[in-house]
Structures are given as C-alpha cells and as structure tokens.
Coordinates of C-alpha atoms in Angstrom, one line a residue:
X41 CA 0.0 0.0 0.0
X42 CA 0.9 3.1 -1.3
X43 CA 2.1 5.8 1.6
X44 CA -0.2 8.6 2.5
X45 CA 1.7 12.5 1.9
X46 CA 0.0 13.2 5.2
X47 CA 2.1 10.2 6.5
X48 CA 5.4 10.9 4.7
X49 CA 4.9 14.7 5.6
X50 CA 4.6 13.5 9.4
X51 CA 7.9 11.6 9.0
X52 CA 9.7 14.1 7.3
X53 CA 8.8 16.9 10.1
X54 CA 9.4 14.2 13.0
X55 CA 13.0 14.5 11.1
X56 CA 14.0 17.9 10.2
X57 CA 12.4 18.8 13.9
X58 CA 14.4 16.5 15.8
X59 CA 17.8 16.5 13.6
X60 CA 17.4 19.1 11.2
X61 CA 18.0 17.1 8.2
X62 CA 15.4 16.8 5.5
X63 CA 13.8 13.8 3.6
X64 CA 14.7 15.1 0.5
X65 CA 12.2 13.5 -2.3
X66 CA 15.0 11.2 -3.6
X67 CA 15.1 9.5 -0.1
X68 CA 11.3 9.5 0.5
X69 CA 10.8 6.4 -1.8
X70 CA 12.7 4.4 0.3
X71 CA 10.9 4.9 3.5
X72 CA 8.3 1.9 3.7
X73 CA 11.7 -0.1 3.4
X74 CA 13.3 1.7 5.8
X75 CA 10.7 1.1 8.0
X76 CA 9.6 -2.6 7.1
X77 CA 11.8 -4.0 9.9
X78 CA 10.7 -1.4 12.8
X79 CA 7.0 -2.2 11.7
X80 CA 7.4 -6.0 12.0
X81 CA 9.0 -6.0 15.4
X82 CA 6.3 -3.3 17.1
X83 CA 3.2 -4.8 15.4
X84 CA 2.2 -2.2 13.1
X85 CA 1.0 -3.4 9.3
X86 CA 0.9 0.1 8.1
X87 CA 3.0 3.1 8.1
X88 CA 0.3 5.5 9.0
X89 CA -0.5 3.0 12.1
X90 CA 2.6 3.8 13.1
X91 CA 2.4 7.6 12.6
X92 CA -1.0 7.8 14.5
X93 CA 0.4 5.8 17.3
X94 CA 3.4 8.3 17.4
X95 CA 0.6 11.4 18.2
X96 CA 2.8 13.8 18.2
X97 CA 4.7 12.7 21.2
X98 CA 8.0 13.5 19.4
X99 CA 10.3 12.7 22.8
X100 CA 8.7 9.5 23.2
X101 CA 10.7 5.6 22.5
X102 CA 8.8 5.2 19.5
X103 CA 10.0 8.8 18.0
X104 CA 13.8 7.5 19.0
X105 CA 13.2 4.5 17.0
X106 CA 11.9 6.0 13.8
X107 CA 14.3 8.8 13.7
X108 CA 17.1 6.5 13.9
X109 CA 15.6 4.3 11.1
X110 CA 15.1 7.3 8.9
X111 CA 19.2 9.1 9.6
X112 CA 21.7 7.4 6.8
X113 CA 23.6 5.4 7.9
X114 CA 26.0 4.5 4.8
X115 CA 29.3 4.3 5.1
X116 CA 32.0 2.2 4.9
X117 CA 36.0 1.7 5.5
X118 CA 38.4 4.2 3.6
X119 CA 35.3 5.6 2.4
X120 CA 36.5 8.2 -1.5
X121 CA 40.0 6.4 -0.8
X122 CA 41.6 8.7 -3.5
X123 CA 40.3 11.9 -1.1
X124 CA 41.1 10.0 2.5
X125 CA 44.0 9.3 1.3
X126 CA 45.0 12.9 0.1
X127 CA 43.9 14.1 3.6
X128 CA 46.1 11.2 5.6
X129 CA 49.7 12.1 3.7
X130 CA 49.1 15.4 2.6
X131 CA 46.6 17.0 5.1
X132 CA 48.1 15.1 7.5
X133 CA 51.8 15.8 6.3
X134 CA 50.9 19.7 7.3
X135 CA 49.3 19.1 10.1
X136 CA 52.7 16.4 11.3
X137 CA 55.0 19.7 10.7
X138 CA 53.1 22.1 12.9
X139 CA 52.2 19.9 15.6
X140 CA 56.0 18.5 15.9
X141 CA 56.6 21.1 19.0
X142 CA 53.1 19.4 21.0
X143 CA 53.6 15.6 18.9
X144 CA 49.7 15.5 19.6
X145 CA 47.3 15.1 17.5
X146 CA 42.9 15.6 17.6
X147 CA 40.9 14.7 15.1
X148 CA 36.8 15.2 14.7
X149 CA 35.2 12.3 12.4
X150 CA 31.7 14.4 12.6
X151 CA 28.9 12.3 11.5
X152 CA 30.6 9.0 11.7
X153 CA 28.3 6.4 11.7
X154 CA 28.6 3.0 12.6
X155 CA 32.5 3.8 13.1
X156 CA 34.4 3.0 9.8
X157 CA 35.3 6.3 8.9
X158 CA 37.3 6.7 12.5
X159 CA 38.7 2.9 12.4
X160 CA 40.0 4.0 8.8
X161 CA 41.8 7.0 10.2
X162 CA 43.1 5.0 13.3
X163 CA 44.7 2.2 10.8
X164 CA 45.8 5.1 8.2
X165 CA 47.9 7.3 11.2
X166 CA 48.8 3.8 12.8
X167 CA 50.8 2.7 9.6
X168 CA 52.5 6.3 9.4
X169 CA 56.6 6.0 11.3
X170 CA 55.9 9.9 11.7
X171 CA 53.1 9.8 13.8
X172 CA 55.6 7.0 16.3
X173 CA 54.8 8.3 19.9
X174 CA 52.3 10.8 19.2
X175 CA 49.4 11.2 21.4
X176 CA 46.2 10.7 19.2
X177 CA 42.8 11.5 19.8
X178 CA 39.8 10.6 17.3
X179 CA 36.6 11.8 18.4
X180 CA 33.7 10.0 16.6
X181 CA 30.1 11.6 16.8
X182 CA 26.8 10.7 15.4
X183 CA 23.4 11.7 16.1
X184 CA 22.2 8.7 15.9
X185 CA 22.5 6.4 19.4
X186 CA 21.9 3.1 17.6
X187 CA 25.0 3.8 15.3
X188 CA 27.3 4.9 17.9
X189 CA 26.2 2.0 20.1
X190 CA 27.6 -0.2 16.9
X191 CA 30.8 2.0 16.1
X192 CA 32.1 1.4 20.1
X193 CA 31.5 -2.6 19.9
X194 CA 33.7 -2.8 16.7
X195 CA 32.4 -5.8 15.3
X196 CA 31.8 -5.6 11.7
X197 CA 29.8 -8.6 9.5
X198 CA 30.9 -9.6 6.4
X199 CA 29.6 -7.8 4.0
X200 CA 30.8 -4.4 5.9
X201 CA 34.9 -5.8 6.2
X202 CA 34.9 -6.6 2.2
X203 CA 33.1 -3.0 1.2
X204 CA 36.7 -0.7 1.0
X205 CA 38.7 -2.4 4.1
X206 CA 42.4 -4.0 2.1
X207 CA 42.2 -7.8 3.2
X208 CA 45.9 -7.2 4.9
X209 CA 44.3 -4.8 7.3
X210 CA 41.5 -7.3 7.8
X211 CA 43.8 -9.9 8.3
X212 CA 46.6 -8.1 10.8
X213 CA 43.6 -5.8 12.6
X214 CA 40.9 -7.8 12.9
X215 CA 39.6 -11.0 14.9
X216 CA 37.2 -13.3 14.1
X217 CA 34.1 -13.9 15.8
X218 CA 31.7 -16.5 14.3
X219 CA 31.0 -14.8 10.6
X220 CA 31.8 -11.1 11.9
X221 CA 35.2 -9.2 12.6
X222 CA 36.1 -7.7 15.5
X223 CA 38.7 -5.1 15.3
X224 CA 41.6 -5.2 18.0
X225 CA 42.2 -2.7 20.7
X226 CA 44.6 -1.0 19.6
X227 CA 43.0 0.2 16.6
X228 CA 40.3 0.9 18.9
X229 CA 42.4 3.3 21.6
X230 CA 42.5 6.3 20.1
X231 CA 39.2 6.8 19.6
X232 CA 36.0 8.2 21.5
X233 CA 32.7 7.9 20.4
X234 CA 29.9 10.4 21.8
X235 CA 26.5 10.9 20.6
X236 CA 26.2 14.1 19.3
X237 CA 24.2 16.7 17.5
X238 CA 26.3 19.2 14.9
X239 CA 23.8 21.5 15.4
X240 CA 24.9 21.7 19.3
X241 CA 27.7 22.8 20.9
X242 CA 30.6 21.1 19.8
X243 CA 32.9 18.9 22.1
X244 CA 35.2 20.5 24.0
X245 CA 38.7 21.4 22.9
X246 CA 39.8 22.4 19.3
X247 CA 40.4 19.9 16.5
X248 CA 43.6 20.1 14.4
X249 CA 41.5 18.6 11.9
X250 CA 37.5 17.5 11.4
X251 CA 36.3 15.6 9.0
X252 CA 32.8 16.0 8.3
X253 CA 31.8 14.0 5.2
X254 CA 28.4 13.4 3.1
X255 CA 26.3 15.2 6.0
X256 CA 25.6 18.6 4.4
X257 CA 23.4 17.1 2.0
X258 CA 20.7 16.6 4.3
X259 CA 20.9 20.1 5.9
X260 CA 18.7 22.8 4.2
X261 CA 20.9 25.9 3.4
X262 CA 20.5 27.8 6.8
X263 CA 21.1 24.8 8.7
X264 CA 24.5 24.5 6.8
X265 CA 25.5 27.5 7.3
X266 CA 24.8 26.4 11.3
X267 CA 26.8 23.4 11.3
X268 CA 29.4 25.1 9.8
X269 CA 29.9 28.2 12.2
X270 CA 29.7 24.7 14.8
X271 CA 32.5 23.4 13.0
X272 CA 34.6 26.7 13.0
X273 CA 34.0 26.9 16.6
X274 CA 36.0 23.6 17.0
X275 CA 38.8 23.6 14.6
X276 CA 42.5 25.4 15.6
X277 CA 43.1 28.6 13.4
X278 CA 45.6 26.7 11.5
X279 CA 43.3 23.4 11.2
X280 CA 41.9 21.3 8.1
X281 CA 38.5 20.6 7.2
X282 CA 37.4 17.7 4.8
X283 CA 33.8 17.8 3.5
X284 CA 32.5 14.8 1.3
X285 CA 33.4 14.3 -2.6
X286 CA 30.3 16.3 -3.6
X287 CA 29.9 18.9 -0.9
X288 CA 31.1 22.4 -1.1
X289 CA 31.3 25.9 0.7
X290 CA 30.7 27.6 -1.9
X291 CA 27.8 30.2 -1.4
X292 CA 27.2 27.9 1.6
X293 CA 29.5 29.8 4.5
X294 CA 32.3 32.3 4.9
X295 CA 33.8 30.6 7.9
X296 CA 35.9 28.3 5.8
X297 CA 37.9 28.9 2.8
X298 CA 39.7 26.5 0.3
X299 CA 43.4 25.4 1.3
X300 CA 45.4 27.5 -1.4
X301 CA 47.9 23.8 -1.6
X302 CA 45.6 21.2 -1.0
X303 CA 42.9 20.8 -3.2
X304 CA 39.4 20.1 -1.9
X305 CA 40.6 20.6 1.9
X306 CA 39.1 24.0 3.7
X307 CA 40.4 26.8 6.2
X308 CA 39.0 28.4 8.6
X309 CA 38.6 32.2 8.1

C-alpha cells in the first residue's frame, strides 16, 4: 500500500524537527523499506498505524526509534579512498610539521556512523613511522544512538569488512568472531565515540583537523550554514577541514575557505 503524503509529511517533520536534516524526495521512496523492519517488530502493518500511534509525542521511545531508522547510515571503510588518502599524507603531512613542537594530535570524524570512517583514520595514522609516539585522539560523533552503540562494539559482518577495508588490514587488525570481525584494541584506543548533534555545541577542545563528510546534504541551506559556524568553533586557526566528494562551501558559509595547496581541503577564516 501506497504511503499517504499526510504520513510521509509526518515523517519528514518528525525528522527535520528532531535532527534538522530533510527527507529530500530522492530518499522519501525508500521509507516503507526503511521502515519494514521497525514495523514488523512493534506490530504495526501500516505506516500511517505507526504515525498515529506516534501522536505527536516526538520525545517519546517510539520517536527515538523512527528517527534512527530514517538518519543514513551508509558508510564504509576508507570511504572516496583517493580523497582519504589525500587528507592522511598530505593533510596530515601539514598538520605532522606544525604539531612536531606538541607531537599530539585531535581529530573530529563528525557524522561517523557506525565507526568506519574513525577505524580507517586510526589504521591510516597507525601505519604512518611519523606519527611513532604521538598522542592521538579521534573523536567519533553521530546523532544517531543506535550507530554509535555499533561503532564502540567494533564488530563488523561480512559484508561491511569486504566494502573498501584491504584484506591485509583485515587480516593483521581484525579477529574473528563466528561470521563477523572484531577489530583489535589497539586500533580501537585512540578513539571516543559520543552521541552528538552538529547543530549543538561542539565537544570541548579544538580539532587540528575535522572531517565532516556526506552530512551537508541533508541540511537545508541555513542549517548548513549552522553546522558550519559549529565546525569553526572547534577547529585550531591553522586546522583542516574535509567535506565529502560532492559537498562544497561555496555560497554555503564564509567561515571556511579552500586550502590555497591542497585541493578540496578548507580553512577556517
């Protein structure tokens, strides 16, 4: 059965109220699939029996549930390698020379998911002589509790170990448990992972670096421009911003501006 636009409308505004993302019409399609499993385990045949039974009370369990079914959750290890990999030598190669006085290092993977984005950077620094010593701090957010409750057990299925991760990384980082992977503690030490809001406060301290990658999209233009005077809040003068392959700040915020050396990383202003 076809959904109602009184139904998806109700979804889309139980969304953009609690997150501020929007279900942009490309996404709305995919909703009653999104969905299927949360209906089958509370009872509900229909997604409008679902939305009645919310009734507004957008604070309740049941709001929780559906906004963390709706937030995307795609992502996967060394995720655009070609652009991580820019940012962990050269990004990181700038960021190595300035720091050498403190040898410490922060890092904010903003919108991280289910984790691979923060595990990538771990391995990726790990495997870098230069960085021998260092203190290192990742700090992993996502809005989403379900996700983060995932990224801090580290244990990946399958399917998610073969999308990006090199099998030598799987092989030397990586136990197995059953048919999933468990990645090793000390991949796992560096990093913190908080539930978070990016149009909050952000953590304390300031980031050397923040990567905040395929988020924007789901932000109408003013909230962009909110996240990003977030971001600039939290990054050191002299920090690096990476955005995702298709996002820009152009006519989107004059708090950052493009790194005059290294292409499709930001400064702030």
């Amino acid at each position: 059965m076809e959904m109602t636009p009184i139904a998806v409308s109700a979804l889309a505004g139980l969304l953009e109220r609690r997150t501020g993302q929007q279900l942009v019409a490309g996404r709305r399609w995919r909703i009653e699939t999104i969905l299927k499993p949360l209906l089958r385990d509370l009872g509900f045949e229909t997604i409008e029996a679902l939305v009645i039974r919310l009734r507004g009370d957008e604070a309740s369990p049941l709001a929780d549930k559906i906004v963390d079914a709706l937030l995307n959750n795609e992502t996967f290890f060394f995720r655009d390698l070609s652009c991580f990999h820019h940012f962990t030598s050269e990004g990181l190669g700038l960021l190595h020379a300035a720091r050498l006085g403190q040898r410490r290092l922060r890092i904010w993977s903003a919108g991280c998911s289910t984790g691979q984005e923060a595990y990538s950077l771990s391995l990726a620094i790990g495997a870098q002589p230069r960085f021998a010593g260092w203190d290192i701090g990742i700090f992993a957010t996502d809005l989403s509790a379900e996700a983060i409750g995932r990224a801090r057990e580290g244990l990946f299925n399958q399917f998610e170990v073969q999308r990006g991760l090199p099998i030598t990384d799987l092989m030397r980082h990586f136990v197995q448990e059953g048919e999933a992977w468990r990645i090793k503690p000390g991949v796992r030490a560096p990093i913190t992972f908080l539930q978070h809001n990016l149009l909050s406060p952000p953590p304390p301290g300031r980031f050397d670096a923040i990567l905040c990658r395929n988020v924007m999209l789901y932000f109408s233009p003013q909230r962009q421009r909110m996240v990003f005077s977030r971001l600039r809040e939290a990054i050191a003068k002299d920090g690096l911003l990476m955005l995702g392959a298709g996002e820009t700040i152009l006519g989107q915020t004059d708090d950052f501006a493009s790194d005059r050396e290294l292409k499709g990383l930001y400064r702030p202003v």
